[in-house]
XYZ file of N, CA, C and O in Angstrom:
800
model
N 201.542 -57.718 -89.662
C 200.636 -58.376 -90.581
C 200.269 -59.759 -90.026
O 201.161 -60.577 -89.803
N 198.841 -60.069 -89.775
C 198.427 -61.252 -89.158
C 198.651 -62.438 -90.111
O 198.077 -62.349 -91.197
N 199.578 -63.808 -89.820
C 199.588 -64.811 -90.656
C 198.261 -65.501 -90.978
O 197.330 -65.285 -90.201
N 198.081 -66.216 -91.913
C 197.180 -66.814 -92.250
C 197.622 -68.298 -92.645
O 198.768 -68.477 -93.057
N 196.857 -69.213 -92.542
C 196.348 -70.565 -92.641
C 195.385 -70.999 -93.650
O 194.257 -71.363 -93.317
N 195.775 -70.979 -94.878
C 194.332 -71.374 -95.794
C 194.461 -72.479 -96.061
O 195.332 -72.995 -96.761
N 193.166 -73.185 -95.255
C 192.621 -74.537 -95.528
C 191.496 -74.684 -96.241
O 190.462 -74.076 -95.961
N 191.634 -75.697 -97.451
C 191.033 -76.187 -98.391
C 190.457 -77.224 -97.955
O 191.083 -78.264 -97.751
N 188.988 -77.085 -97.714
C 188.424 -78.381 -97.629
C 186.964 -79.004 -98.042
O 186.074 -78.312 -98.535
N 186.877 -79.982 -97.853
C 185.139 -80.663 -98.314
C 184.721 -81.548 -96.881
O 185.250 -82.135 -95.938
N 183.604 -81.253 -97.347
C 183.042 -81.624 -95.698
C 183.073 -83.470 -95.450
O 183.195 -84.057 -94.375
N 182.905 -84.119 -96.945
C 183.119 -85.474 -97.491
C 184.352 -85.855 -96.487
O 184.207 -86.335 -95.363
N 185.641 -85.531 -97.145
C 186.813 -85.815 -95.837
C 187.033 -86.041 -94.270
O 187.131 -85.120 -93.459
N 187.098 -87.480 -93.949
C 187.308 -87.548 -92.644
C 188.325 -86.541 -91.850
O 188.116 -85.869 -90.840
N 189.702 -86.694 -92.800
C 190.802 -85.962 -92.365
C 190.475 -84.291 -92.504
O 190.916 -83.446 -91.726
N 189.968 -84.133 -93.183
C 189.362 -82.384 -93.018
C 188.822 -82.253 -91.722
O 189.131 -81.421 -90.869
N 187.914 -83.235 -91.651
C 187.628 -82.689 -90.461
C 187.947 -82.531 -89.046
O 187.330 -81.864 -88.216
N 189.240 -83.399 -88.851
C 190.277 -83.878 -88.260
C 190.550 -82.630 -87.901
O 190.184 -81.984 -86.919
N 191.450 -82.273 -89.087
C 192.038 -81.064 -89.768
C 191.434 -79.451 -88.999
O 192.209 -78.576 -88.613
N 190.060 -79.368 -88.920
C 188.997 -78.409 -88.751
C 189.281 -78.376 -86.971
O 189.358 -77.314 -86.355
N 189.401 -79.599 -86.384
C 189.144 -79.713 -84.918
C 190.769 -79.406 -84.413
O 191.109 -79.131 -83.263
N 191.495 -79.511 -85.385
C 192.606 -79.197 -84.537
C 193.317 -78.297 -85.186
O 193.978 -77.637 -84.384
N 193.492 -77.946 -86.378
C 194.473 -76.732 -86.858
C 194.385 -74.928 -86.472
O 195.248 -74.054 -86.553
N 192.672 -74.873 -85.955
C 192.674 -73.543 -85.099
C 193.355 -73.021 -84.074
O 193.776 -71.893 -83.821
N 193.392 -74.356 -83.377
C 193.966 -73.802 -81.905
C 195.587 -73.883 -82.368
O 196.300 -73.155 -81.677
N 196.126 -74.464 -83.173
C 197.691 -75.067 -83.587
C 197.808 -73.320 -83.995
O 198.561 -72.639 -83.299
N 197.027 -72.651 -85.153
C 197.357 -71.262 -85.349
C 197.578 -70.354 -84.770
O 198.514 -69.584 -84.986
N 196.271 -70.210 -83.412
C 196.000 -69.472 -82.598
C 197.297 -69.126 -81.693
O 197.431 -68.052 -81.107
N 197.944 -69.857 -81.671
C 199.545 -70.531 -80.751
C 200.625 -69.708 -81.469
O 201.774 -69.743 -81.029
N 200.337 -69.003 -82.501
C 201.659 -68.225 -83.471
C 200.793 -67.080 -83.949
O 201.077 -66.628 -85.058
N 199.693 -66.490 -83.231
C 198.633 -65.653 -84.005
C 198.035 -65.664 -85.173
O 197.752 -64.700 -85.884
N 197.861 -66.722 -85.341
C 197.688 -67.028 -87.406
C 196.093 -67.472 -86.960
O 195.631 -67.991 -85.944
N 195.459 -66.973 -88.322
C 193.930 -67.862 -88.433
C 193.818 -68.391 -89.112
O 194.733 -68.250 -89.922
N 192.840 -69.366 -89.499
C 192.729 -70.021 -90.635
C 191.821 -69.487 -91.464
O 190.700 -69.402 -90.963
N 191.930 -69.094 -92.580
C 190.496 -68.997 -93.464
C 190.286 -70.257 -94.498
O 190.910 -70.815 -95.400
N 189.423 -70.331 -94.029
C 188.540 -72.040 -95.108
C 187.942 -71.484 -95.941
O 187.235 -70.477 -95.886
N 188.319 -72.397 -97.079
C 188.316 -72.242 -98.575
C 187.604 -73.754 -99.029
O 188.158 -74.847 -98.916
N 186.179 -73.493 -99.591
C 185.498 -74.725 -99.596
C 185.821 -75.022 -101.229
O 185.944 -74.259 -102.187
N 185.895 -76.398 -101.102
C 186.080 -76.783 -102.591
C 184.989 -77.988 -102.828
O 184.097 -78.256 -102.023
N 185.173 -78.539 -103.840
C 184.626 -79.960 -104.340
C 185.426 -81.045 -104.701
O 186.082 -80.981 -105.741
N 185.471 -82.220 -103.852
C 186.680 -82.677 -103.635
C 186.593 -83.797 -105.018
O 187.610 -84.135 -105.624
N 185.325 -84.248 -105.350
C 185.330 -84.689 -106.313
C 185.462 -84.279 -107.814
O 185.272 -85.099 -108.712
N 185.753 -83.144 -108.018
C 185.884 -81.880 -108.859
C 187.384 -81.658 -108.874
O 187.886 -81.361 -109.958
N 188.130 -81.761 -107.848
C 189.542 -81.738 -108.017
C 190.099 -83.186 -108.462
O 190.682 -83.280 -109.542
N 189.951 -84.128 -107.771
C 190.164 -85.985 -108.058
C 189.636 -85.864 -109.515
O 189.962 -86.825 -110.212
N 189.032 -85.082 -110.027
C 188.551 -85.309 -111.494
C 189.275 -84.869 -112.438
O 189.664 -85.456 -113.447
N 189.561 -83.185 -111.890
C 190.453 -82.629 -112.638
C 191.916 -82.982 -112.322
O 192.862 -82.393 -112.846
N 192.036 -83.930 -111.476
C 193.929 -84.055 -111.108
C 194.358 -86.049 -111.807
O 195.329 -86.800 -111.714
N 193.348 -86.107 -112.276
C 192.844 -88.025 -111.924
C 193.552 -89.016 -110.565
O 194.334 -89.965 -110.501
N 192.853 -88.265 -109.681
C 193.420 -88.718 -108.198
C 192.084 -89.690 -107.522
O 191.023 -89.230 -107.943
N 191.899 -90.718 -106.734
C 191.293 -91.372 -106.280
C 191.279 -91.253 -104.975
O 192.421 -91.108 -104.542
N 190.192 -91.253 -103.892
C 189.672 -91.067 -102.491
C 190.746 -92.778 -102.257
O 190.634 -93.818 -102.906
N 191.769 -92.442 -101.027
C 192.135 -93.481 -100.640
C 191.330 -94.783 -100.536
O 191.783 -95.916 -100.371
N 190.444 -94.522 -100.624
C 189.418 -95.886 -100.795
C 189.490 -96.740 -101.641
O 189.398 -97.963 -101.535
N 189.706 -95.917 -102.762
C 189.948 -96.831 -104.299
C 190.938 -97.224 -104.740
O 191.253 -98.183 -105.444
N 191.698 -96.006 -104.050
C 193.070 -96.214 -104.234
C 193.974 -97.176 -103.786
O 195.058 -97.570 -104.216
N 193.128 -97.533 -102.606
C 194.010 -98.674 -101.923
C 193.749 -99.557 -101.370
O 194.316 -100.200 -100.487
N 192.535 -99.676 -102.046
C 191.241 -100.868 -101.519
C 192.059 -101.791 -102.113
O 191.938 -102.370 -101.033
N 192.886 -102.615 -102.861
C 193.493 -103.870 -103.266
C 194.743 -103.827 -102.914
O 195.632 -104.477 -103.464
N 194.927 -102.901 -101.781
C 196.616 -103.040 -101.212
C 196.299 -103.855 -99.861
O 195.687 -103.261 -98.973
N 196.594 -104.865 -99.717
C 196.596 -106.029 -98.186
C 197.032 -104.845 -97.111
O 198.139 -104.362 -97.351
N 196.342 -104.309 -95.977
C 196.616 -104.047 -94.934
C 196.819 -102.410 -95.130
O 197.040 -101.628 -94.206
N 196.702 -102.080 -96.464
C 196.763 -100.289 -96.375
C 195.420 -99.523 -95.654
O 195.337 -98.537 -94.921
N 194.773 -100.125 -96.017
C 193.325 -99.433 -95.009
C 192.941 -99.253 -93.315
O 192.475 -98.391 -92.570
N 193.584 -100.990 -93.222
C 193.660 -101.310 -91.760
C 194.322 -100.431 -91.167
O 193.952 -99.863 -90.139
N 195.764 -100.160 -91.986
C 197.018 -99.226 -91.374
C 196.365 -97.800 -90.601
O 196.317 -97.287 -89.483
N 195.874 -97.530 -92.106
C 195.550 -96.235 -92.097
C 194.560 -95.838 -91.034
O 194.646 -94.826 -90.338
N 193.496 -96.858 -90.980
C 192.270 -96.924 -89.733
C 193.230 -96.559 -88.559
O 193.224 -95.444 -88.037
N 193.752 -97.201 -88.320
C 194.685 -97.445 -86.846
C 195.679 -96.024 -86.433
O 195.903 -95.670 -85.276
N 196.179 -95.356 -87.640
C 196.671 -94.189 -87.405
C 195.995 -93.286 -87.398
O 196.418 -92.214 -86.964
N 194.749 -93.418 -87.865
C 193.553 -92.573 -87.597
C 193.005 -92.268 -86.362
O 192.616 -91.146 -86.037
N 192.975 -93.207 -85.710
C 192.627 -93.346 -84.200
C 193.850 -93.036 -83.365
O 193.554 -92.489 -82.303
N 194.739 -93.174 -83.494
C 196.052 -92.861 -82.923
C 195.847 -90.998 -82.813
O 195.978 -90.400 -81.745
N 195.557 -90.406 -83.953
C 195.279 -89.172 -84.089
C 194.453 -88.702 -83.427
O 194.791 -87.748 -82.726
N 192.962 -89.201 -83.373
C 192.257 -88.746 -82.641
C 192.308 -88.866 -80.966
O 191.696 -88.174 -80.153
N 193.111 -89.820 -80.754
C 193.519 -90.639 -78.890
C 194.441 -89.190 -78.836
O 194.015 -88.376 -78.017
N 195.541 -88.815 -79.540
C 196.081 -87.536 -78.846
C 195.711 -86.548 -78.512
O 195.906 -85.990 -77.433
N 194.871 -86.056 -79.786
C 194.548 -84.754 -79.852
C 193.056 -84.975 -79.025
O 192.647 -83.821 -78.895
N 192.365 -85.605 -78.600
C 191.189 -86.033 -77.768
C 190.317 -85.655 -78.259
O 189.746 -84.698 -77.737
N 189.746 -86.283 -79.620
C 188.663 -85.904 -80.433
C 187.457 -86.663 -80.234
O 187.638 -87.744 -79.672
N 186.106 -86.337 -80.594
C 185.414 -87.545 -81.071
C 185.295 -87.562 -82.440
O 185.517 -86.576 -83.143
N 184.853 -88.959 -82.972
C 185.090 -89.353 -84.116
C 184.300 -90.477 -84.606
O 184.429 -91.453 -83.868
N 183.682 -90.632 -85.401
C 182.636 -91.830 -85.981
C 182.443 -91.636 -87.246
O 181.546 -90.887 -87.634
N 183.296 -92.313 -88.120
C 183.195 -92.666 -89.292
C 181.884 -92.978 -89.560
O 181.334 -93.842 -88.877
N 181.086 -92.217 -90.753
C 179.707 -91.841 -91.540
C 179.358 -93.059 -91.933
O 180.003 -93.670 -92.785
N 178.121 -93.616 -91.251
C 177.962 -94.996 -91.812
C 177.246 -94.592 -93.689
O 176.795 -95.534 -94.340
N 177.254 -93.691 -94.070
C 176.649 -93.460 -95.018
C 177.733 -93.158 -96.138
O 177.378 -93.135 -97.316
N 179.196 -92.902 -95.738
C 180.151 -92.666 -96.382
C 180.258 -93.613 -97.787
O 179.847 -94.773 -97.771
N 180.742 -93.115 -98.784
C 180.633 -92.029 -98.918
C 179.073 -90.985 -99.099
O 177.957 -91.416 -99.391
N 179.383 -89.826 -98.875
C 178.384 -88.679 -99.046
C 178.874 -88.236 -100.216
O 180.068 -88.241 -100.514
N 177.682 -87.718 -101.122
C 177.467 -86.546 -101.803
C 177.570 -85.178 -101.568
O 176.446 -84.679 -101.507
N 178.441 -84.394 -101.417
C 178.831 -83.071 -100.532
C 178.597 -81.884 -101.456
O 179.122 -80.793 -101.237
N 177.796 -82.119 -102.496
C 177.977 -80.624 -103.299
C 176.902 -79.814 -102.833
O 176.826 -78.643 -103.206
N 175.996 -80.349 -101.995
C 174.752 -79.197 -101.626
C 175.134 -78.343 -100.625
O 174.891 -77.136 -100.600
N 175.965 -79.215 -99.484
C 176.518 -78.624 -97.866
C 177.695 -77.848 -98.953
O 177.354 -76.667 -99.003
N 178.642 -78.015 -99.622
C 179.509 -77.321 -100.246
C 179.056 -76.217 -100.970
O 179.768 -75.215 -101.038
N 177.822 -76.270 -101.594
C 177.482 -74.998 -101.710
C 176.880 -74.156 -100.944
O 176.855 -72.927 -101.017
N 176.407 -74.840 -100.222
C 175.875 -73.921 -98.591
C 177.195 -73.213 -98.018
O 177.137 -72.110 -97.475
N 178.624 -74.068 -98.211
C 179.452 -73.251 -97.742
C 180.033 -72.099 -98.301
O 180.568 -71.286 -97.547
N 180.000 -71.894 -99.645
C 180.253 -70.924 -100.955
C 179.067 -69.909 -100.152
O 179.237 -68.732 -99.833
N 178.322 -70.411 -100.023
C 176.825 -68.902 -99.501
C 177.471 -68.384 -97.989
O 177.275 -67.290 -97.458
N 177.985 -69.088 -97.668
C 178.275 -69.296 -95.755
C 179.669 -68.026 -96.037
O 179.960 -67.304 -95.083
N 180.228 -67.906 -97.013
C 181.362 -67.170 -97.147
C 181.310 -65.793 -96.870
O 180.783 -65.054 -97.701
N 181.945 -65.168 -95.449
C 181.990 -63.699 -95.237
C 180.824 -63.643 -94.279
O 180.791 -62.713 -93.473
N 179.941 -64.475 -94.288
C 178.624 -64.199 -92.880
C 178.751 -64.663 -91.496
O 179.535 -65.602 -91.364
N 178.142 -64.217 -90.366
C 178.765 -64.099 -89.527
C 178.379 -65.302 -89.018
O 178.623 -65.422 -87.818
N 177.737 -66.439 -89.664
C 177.070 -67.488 -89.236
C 177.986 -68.610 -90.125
O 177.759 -69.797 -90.361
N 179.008 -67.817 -90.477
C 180.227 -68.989 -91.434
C 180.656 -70.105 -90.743
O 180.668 -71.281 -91.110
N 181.225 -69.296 -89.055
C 181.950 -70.655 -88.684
C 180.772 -71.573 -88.034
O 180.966 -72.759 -87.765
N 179.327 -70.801 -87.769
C 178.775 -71.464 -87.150
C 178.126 -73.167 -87.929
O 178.070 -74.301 -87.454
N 177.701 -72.553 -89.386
C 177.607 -73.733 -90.450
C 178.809 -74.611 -90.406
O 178.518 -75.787 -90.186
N 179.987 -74.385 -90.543
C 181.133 -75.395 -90.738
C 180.914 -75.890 -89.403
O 180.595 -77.075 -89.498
N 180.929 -75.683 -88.741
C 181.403 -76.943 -87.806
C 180.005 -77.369 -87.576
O 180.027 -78.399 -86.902
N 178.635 -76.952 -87.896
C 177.875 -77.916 -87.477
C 177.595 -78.852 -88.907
O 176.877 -79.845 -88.795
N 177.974 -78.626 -89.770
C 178.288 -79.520 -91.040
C 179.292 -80.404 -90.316
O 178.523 -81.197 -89.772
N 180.072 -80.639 -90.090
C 181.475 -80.649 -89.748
C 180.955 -82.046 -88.678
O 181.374 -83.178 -88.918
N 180.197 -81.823 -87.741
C 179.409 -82.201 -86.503
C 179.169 -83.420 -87.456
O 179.652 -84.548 -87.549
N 178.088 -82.607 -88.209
C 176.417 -84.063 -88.141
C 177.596 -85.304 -89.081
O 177.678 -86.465 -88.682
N 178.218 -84.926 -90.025
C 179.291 -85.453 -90.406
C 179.858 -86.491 -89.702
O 179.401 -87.623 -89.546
N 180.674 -86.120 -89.373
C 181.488 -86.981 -88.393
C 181.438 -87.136 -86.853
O 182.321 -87.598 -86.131
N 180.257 -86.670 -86.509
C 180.015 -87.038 -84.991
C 178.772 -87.584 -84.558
O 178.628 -88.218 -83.513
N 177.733 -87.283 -85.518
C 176.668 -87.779 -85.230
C 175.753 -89.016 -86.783
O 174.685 -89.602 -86.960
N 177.071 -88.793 -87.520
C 177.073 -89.775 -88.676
C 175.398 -89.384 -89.629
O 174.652 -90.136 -90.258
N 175.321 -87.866 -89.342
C 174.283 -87.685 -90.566
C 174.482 -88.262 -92.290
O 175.485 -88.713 -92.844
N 172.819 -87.982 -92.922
C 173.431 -88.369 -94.220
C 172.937 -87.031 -94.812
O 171.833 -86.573 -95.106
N 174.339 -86.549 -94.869
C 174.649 -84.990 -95.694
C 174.320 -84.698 -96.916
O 174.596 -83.560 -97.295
N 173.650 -85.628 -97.862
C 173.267 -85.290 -99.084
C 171.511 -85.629 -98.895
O 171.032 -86.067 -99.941
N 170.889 -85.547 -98.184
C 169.743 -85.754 -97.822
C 168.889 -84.369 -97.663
O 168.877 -84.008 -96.486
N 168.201 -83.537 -98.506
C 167.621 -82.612 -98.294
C 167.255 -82.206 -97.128
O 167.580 -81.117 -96.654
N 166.461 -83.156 -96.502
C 165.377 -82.625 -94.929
C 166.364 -83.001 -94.193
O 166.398 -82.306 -93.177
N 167.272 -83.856 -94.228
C 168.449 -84.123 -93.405
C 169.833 -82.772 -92.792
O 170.435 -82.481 -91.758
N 169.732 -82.285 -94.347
C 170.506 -81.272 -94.364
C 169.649 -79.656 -93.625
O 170.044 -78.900 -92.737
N 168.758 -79.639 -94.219
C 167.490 -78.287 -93.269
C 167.040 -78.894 -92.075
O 166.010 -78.421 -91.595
N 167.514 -79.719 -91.562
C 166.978 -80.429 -90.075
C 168.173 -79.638 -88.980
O 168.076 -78.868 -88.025
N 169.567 -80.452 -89.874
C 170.272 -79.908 -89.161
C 170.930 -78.333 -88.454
O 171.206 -77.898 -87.337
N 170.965 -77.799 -90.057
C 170.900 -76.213 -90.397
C 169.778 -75.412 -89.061
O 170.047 -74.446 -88.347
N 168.769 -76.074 -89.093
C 167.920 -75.171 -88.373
C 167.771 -75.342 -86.532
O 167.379 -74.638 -85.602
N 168.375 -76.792 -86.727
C 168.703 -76.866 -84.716
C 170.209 -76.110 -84.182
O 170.619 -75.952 -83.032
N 170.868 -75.700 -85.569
C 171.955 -75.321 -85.358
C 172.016 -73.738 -84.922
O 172.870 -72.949 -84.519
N 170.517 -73.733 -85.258
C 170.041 -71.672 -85.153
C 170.973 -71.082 -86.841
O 171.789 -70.161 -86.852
N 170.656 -71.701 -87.787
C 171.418 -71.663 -88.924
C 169.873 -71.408 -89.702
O 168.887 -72.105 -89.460
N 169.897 -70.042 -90.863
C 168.865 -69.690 -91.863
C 168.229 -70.807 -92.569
O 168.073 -70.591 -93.770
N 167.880 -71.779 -92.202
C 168.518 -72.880 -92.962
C 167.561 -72.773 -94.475
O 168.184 -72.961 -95.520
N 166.510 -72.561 -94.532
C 165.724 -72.132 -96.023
C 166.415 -70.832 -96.785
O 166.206 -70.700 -97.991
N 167.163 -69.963 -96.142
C 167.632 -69.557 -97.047
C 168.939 -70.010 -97.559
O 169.256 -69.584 -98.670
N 169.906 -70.948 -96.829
C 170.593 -71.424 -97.097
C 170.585 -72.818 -98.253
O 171.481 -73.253 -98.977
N 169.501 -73.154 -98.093
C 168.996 -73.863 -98.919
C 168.448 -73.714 -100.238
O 168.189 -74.528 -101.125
N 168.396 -73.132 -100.194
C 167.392 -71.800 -101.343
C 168.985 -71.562 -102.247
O 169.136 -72.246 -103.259
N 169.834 -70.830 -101.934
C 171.287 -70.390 -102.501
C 172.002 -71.315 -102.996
O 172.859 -71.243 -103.876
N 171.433 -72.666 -102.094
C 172.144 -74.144 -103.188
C 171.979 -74.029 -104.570
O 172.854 -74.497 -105.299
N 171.118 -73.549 -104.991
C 170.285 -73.716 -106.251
C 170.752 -72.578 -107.345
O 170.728 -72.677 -108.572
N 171.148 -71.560 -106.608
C 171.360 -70.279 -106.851
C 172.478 -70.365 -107.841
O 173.588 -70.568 -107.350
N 172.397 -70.245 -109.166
C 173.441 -70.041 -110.242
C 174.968 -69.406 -109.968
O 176.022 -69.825 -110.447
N 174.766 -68.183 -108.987
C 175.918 -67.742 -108.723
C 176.760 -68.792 -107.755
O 177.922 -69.098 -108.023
N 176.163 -69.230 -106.781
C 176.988 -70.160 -105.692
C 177.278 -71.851 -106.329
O 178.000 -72.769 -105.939
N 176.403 -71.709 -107.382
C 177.446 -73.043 -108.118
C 178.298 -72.945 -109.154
O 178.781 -74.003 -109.560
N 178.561 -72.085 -109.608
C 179.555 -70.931 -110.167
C 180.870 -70.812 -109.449
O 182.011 -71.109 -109.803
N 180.187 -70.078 -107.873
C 181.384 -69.992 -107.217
C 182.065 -71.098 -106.974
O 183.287 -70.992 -107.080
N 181.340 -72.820 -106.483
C 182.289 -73.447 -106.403
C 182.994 -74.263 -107.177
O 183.760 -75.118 -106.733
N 182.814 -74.083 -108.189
C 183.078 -74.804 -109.480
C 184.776 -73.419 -109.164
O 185.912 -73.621 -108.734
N 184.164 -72.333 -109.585
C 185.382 -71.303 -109.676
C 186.233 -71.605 -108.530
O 187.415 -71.424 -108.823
N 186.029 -72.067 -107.133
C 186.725 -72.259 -106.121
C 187.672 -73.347 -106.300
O 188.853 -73.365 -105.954
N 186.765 -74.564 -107.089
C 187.557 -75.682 -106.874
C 188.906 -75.345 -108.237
O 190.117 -75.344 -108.016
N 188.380 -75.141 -109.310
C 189.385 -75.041 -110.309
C 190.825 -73.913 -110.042
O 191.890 -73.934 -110.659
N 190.403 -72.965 -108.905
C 191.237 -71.943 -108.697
C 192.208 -72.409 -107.670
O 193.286 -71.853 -107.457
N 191.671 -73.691 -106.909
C 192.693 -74.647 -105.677
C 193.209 -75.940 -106.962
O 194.309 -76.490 -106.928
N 192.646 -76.088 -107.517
C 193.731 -76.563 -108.813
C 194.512 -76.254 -109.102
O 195.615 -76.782 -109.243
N 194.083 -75.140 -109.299
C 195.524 -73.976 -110.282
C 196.492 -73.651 -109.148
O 197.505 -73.285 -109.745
N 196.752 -73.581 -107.749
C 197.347 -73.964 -106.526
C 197.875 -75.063 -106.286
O 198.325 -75.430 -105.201
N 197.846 -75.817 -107.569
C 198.476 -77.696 -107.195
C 197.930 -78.280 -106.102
O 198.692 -78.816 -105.297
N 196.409 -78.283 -105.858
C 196.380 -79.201 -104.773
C 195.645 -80.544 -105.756
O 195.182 -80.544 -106.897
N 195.776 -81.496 -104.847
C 195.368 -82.615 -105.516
C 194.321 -83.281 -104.876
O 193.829 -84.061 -105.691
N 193.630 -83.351 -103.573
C 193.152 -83.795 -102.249
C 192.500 -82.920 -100.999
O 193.186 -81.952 -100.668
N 191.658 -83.061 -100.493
C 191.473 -82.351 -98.851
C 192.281 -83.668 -97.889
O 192.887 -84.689 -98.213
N 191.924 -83.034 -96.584
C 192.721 -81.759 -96.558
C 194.055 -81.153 -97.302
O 195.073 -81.841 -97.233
N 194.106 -79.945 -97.987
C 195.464 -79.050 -98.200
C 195.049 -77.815 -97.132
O 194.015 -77.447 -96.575
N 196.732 -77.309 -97.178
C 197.072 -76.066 -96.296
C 197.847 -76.009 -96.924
O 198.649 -76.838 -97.354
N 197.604 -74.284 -97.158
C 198.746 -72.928 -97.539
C 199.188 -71.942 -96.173
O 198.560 -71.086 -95.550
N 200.870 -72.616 -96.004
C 200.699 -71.184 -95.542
C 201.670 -70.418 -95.932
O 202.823 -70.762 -95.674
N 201.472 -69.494 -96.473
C 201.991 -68.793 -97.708
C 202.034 -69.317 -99.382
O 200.980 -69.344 -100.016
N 203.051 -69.634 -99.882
C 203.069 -70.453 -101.240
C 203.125 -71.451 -100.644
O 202.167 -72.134 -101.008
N 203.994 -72.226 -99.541
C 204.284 -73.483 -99.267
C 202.468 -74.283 -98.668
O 201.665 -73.912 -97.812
N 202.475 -75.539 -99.698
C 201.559 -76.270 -99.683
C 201.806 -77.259 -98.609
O 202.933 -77.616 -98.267
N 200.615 -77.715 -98.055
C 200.729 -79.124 -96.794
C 199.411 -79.992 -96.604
O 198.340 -79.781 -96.035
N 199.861 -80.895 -97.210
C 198.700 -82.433 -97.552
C 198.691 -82.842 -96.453
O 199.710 -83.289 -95.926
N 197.461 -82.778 -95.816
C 196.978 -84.547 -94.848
C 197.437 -83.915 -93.544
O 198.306 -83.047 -93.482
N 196.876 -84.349 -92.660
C 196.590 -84.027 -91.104
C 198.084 -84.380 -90.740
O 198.676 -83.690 -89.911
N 198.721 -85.497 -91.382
C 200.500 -85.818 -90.892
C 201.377 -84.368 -90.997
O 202.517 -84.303 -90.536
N 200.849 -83.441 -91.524
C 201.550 -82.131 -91.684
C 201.269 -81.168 -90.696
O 201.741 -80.032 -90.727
N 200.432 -81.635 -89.726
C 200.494 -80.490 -89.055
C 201.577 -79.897 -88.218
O 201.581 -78.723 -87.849
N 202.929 -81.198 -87.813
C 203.934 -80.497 -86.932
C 205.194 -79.283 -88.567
O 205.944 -78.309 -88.498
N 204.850 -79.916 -89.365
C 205.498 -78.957 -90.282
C 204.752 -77.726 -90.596
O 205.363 -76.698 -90.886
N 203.345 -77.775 -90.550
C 203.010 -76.349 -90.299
C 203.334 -75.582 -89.404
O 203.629 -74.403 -89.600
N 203.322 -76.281 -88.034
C 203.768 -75.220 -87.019
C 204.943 -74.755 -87.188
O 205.130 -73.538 -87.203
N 205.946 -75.643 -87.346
C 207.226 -75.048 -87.901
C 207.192 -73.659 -88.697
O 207.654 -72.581 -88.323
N 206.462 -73.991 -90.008
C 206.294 -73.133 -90.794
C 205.757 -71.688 -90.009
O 206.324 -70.597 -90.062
N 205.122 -71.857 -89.636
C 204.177 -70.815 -88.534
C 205.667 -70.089 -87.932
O 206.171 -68.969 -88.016
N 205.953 -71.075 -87.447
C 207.172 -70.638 -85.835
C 208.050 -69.546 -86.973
O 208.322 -68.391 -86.645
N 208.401 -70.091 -88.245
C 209.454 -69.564 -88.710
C 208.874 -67.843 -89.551
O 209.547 -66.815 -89.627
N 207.789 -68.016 -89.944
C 207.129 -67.075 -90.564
C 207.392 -65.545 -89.723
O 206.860 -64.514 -90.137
């Protein structure tokens, strides 16, 4: 039976996407895949009353700086690129429902990571209509019909149903990882996933 990796994420999250660039190949290493499970990250912080480290720790002396600095520490190992969204925060419920439509097609992983991309590598602004079908369509991505399904009653349904059902999973935040029942917050978890992996 092939292990699995279910990662919960929003495209909003720096660390998701962190998360996205390096937890494939970490699986691939114990035969496990990941399947991504898109949520609304502001939809969970709502329903959990949890705050985007931003708010949370915008009046703590030196918690941000910290955090900046181990951020980059992360990306110097694992040899990422990385450019914090000068537009941050984004509005992510349109690309999030593009990802609810993106679910099961064979153009799934191709949308996530070029969401994933304009995001955090080329510092798009992801809640921008023509911004969002600009990108979609250099990506060789449907992008009008993907666009079109934003709108679509069932796919905001689904993520409303997605996010409340990673609730009911105790997560509180992106990035989370399941693998199995055991839950794992924040990119600092990835050597305990592998563990988890190794031991599975």
């Amino acid at each position: 039976m092939t292990k699995t990796v279910d990662f919960l994420y929003d495209f909003g999250s720096p660390n998701a996407y962190l998360i996205h660039k390096t937890l494939p190949d970490l699986a691939a290493r114990f035969g496990a895949t990941v399947t991504y499970q898109p949520i609304l990250l502001g939809g969970v912080f709502k329903a959990t009353n949890n705050q985007s480290p931003m708010q949370a720790f915008g009046g703590v002396q030196g918690k941000l700086q910290y955090h900046m600095r181990e951020t980059q520490r992360f990306i110097k190992r694992h040899n990422l690129t990385f450019h914090m969204n000068p537009h941050f925060p984004v509005m992510t419920i349109g690309v999030m429902r593009g990802a609810i439509y993106a679910q099961g097609k064979e153009w799934e992983t191709k949308y996530i990571s070029a969401v994933f991309d304009a995001m955090w590598v080329h510092g798009q602004k992801m809640d921008d209509p023509a911004v969002i079908g600009d990108v979609l369509s250099e990506n060789g991505l449907p992008a009008s019909k993907i666009m079109e399904a934003t709108q679509d009653q069932s796919v905001k349904q689904g993520l409303i149903k997605a996010t409340s059902a990673a609730v009911g999973r105790g997560i509180f935040g992106s990035p989370t990882m399941f693998v199995g029942d055991e839950m794992f917050f924040g990119k600092e978890t990835l050597p305990e996933i592998e563990e988890a992996l190794g031991a599975a």
